[in-house]
PDB file of C-alpha atoms and ligand atoms in Angstrom:
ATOM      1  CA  UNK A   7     167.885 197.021 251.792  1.00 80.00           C
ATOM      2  CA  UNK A   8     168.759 194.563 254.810  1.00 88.00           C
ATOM      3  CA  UNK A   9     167.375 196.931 257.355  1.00 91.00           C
ATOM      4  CA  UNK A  10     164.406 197.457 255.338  1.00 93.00           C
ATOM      5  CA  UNK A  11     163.316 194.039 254.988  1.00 95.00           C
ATOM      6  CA  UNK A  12     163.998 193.321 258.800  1.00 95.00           C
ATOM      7  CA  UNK A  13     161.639 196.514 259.056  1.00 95.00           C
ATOM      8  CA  UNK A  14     158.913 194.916 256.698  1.00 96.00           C
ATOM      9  CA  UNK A  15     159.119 192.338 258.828  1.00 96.00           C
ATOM     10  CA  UNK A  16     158.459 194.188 262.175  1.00 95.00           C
ATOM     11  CA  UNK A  17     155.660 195.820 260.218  1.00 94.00           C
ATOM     12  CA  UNK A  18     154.109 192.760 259.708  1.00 95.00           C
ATOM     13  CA  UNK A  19     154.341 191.080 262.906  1.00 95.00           C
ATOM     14  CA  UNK A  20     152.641 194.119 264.293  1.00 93.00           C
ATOM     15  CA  UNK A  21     149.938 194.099 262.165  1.00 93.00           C
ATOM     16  CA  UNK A  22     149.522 190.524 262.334  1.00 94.00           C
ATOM     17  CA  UNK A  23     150.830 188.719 264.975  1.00 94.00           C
ATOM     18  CA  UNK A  24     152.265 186.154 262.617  1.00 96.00           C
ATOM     19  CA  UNK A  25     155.025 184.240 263.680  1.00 97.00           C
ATOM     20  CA  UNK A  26     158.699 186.333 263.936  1.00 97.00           C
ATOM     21  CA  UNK A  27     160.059 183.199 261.906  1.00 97.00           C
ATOM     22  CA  UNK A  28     157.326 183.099 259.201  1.00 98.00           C
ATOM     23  CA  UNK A  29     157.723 187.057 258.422  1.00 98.00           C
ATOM     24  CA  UNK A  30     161.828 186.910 258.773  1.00 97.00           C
ATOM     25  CA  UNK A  31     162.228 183.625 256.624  1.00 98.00           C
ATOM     26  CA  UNK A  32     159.432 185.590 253.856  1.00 98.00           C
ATOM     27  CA  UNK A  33     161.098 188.727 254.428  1.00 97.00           C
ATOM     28  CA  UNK A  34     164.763 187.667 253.451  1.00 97.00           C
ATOM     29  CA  UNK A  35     164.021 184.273 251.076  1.00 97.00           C
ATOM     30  CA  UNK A  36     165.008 185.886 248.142  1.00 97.00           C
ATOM     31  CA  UNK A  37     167.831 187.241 248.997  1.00 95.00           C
ATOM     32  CA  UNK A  38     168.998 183.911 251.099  1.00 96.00           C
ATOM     33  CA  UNK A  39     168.739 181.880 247.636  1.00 95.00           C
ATOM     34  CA  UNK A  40     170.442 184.734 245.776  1.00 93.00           C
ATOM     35  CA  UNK A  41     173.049 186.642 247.504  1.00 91.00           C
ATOM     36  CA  UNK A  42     175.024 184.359 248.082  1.00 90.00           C
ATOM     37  CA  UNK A  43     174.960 182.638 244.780  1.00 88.00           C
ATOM     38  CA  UNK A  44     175.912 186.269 243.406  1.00 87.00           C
ATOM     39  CA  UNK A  45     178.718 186.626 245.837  1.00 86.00           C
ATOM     40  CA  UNK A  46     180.221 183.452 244.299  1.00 85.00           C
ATOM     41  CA  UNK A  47     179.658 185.360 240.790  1.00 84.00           C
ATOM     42  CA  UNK A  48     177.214 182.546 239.727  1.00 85.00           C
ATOM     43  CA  UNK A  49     174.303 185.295 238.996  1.00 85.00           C
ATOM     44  CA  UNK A  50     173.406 188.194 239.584  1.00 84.00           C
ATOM     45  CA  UNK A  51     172.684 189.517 243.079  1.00 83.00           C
ATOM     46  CA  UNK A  52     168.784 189.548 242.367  1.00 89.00           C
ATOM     47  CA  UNK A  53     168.247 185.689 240.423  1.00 91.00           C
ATOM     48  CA  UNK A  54     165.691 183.142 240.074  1.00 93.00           C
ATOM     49  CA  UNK A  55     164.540 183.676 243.714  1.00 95.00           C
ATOM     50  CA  UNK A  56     163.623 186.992 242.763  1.00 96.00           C
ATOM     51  CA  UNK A  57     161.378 185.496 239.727  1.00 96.00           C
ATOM     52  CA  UNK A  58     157.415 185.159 240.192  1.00 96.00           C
ATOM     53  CA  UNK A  59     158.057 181.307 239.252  1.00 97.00           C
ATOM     54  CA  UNK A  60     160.005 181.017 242.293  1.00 97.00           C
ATOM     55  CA  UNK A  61     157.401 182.767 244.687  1.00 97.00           C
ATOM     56  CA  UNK A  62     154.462 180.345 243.026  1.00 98.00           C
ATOM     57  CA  UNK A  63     157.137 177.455 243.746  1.00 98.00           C
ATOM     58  CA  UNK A  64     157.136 179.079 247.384  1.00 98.00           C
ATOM     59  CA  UNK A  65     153.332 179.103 247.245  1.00 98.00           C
ATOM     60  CA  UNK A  66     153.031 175.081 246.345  1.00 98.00           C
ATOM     61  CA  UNK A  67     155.495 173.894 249.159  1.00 98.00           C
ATOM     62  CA  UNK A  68     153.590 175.950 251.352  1.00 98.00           C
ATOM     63  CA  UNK A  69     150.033 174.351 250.028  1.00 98.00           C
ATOM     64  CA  UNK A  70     151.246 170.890 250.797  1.00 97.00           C
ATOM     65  CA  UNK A  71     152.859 172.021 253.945  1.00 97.00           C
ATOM     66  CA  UNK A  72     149.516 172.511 255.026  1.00 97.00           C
ATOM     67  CA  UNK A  73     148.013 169.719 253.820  1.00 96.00           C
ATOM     68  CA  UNK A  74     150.821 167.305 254.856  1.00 96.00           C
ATOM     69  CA  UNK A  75     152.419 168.830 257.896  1.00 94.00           C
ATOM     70  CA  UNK A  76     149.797 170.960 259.643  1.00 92.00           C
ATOM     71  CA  UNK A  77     151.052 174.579 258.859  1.00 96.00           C
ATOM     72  CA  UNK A  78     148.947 176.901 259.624  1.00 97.00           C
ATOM     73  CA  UNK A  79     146.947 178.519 256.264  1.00 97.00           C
ATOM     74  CA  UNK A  80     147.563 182.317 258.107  1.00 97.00           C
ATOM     75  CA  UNK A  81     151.470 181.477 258.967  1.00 97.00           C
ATOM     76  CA  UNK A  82     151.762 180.647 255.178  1.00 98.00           C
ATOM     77  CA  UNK A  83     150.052 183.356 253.897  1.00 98.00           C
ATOM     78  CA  UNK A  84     152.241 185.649 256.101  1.00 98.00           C
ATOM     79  CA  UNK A  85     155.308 184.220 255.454  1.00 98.00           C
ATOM     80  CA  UNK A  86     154.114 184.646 251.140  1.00 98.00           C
ATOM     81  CA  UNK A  87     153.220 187.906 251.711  1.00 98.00           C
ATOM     82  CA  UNK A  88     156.272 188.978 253.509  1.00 97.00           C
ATOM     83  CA  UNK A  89     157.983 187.489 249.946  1.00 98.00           C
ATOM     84  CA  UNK A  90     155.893 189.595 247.613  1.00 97.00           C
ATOM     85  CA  UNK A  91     156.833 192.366 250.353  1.00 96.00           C
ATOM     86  CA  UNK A  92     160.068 191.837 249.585  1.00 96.00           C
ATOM     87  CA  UNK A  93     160.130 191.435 246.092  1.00 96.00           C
ATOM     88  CA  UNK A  94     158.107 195.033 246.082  1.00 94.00           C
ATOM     89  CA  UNK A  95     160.699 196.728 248.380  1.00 92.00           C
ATOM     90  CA  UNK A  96     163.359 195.840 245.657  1.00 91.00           C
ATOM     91  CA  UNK A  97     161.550 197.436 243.052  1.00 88.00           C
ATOM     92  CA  UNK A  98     161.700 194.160 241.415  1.00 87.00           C
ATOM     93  CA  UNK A  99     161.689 194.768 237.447  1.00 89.00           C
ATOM     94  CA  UNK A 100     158.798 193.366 235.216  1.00 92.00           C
ATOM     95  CA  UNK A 101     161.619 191.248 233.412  1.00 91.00           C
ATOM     96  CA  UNK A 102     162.818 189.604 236.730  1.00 91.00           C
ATOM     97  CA  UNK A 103     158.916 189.374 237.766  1.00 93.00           C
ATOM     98  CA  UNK A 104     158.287 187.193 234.690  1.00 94.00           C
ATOM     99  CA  UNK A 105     160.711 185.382 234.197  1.00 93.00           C
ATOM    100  CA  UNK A 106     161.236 183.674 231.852  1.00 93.00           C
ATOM    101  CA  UNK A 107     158.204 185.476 229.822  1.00 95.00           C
ATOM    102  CA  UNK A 108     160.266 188.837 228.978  1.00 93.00           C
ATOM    103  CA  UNK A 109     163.763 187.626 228.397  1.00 90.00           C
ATOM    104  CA  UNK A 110     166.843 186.249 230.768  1.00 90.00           C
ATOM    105  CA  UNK A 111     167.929 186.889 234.084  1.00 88.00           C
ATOM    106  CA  UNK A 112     170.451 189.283 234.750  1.00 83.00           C
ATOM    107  CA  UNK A 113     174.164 188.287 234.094  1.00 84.00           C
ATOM    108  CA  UNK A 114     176.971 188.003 237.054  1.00 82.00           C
ATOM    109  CA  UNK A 115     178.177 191.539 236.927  1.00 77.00           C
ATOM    110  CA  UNK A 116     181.904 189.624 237.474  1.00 77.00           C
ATOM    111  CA  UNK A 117     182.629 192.661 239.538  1.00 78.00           C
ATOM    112  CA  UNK A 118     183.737 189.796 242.588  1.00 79.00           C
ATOM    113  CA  UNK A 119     183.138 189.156 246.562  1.00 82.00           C
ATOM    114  CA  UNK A 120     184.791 192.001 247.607  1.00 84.00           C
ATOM    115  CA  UNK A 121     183.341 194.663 245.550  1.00 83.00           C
ATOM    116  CA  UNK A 122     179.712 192.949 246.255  1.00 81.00           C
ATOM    117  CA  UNK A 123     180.194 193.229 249.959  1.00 84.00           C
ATOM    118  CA  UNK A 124     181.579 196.653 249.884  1.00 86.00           C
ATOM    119  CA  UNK A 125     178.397 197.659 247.985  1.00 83.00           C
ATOM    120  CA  UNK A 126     176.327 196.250 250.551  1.00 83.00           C
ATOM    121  CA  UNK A 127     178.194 197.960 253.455  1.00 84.00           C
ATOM    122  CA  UNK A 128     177.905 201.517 251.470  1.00 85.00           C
ATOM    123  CA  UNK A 129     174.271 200.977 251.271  1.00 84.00           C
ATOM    124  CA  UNK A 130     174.458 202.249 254.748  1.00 84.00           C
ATOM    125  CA  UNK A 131     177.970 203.769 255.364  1.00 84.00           C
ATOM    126  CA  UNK A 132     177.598 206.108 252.244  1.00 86.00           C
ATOM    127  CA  UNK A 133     173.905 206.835 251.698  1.00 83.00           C
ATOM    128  CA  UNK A 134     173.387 207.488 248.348  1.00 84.00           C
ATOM    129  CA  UNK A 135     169.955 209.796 249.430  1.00 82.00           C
ATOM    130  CA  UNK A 136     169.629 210.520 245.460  1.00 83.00           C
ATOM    131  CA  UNK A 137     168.493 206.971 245.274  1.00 84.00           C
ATOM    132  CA  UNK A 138     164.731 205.456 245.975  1.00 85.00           C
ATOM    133  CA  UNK A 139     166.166 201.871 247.365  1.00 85.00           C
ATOM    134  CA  UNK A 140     167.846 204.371 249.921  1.00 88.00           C
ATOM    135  CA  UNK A 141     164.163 205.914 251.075  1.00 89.00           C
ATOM    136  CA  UNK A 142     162.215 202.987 250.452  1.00 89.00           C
ATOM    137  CA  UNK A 143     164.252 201.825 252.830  1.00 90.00           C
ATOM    138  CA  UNK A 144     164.522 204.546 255.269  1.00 91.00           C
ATOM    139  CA  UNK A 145     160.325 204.692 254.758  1.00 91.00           C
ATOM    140  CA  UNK A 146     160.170 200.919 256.230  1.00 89.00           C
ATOM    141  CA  UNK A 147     162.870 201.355 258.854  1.00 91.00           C
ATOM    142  CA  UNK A 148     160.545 204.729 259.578  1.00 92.00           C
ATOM    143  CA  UNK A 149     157.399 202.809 259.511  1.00 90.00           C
ATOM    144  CA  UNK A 150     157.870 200.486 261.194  1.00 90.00           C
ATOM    145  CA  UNK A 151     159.882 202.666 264.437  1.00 89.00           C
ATOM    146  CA  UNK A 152     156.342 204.428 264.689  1.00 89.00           C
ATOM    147  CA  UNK A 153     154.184 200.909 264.479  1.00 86.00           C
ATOM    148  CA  UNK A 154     156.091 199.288 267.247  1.00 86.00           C
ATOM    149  CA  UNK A 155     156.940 202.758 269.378  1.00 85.00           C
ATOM    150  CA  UNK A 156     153.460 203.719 270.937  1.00 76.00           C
ATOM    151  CA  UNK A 157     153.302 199.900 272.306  1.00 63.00           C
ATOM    152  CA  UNK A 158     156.826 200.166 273.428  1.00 59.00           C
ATOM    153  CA  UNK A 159     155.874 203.654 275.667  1.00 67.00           C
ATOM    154  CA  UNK A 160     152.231 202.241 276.618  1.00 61.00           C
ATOM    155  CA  UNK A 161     154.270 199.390 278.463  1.00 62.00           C
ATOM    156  CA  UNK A 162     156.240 201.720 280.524  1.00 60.00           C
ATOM    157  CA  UNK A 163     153.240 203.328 281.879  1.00 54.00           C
TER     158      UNK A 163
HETATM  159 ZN1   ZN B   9     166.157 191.044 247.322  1.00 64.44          ZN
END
């Protein structure tokens, strides 16, 4: 859901104003500390940056971020949100959630780089429109198209 998360993203700097880099860093976070850890077969694709332990972990650094180096309480909060954003739009499962509460992550499915990128590329070039992740995603990309495009035509005016 790469488009989708971008998407979430746009949503939110609509509807906030926050930062582009606070919402895009959120946004993707996950999937920056896991994807490519799963390319590499080291985990799964969705890993401990997927967990709930790793968002509260998120949560700290921001708290002393804003005691230590100024950051901005809302640019936090919009940059955590855009993470539990993300971790919604992946229909994250209660065992990845709580980890390590209900059990382990998710093994390296050893199926290699290849294979994992092709995946990701199909995702788009081969729709599978039987499955949610594919209108989830097509509901952000949607959503966000009609938040941004009345401010887009009111400028031309
Ligand atoms: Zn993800």
């Amino acid at each position: 859901m790469i488009l989708g998360h971008a998407a979430t993203a746009a949503l939110g700097r609509r509807l906030t104003h926050a930062p582009w880099a606070a919402l895009l860093l959120g946004a993707f976070a996950p999937d920056l500390m896991d994807k490519p850890l799963g390319l590499l077969g080291l985990t799964g694709s969705r890993a401990v940056g997927h967990t709930g332990v790793m968002l509260l972990a998120a949560g700290l650094v921001c708290l002393l971020l804003i005691r230590f180096h100024r950051l901005r309480p809302a640019t936090a909060l919009a940059f955590l949100g855009m993470w539990i954003v993300h971790l919604a739009g992946d229909l994250a499962a209660p065992r990845m959630l709580f980890w390590p509460l209900l059990g382990p992550l998710p093994q390296p499915s050893g199926e290699g780089i290849w294979a994992a990128l092709r995946g990701y590329a199909f995702f788009y070039l081969r729709p599978d429109f039987t499955r949610a992740m594919f209108w989830l995603d097509a509901g952000c990309l949607l959503a966000a198209g009609l938040a941004w495009w009345p401010a887009s035509r009111r400028k031309r005016v």
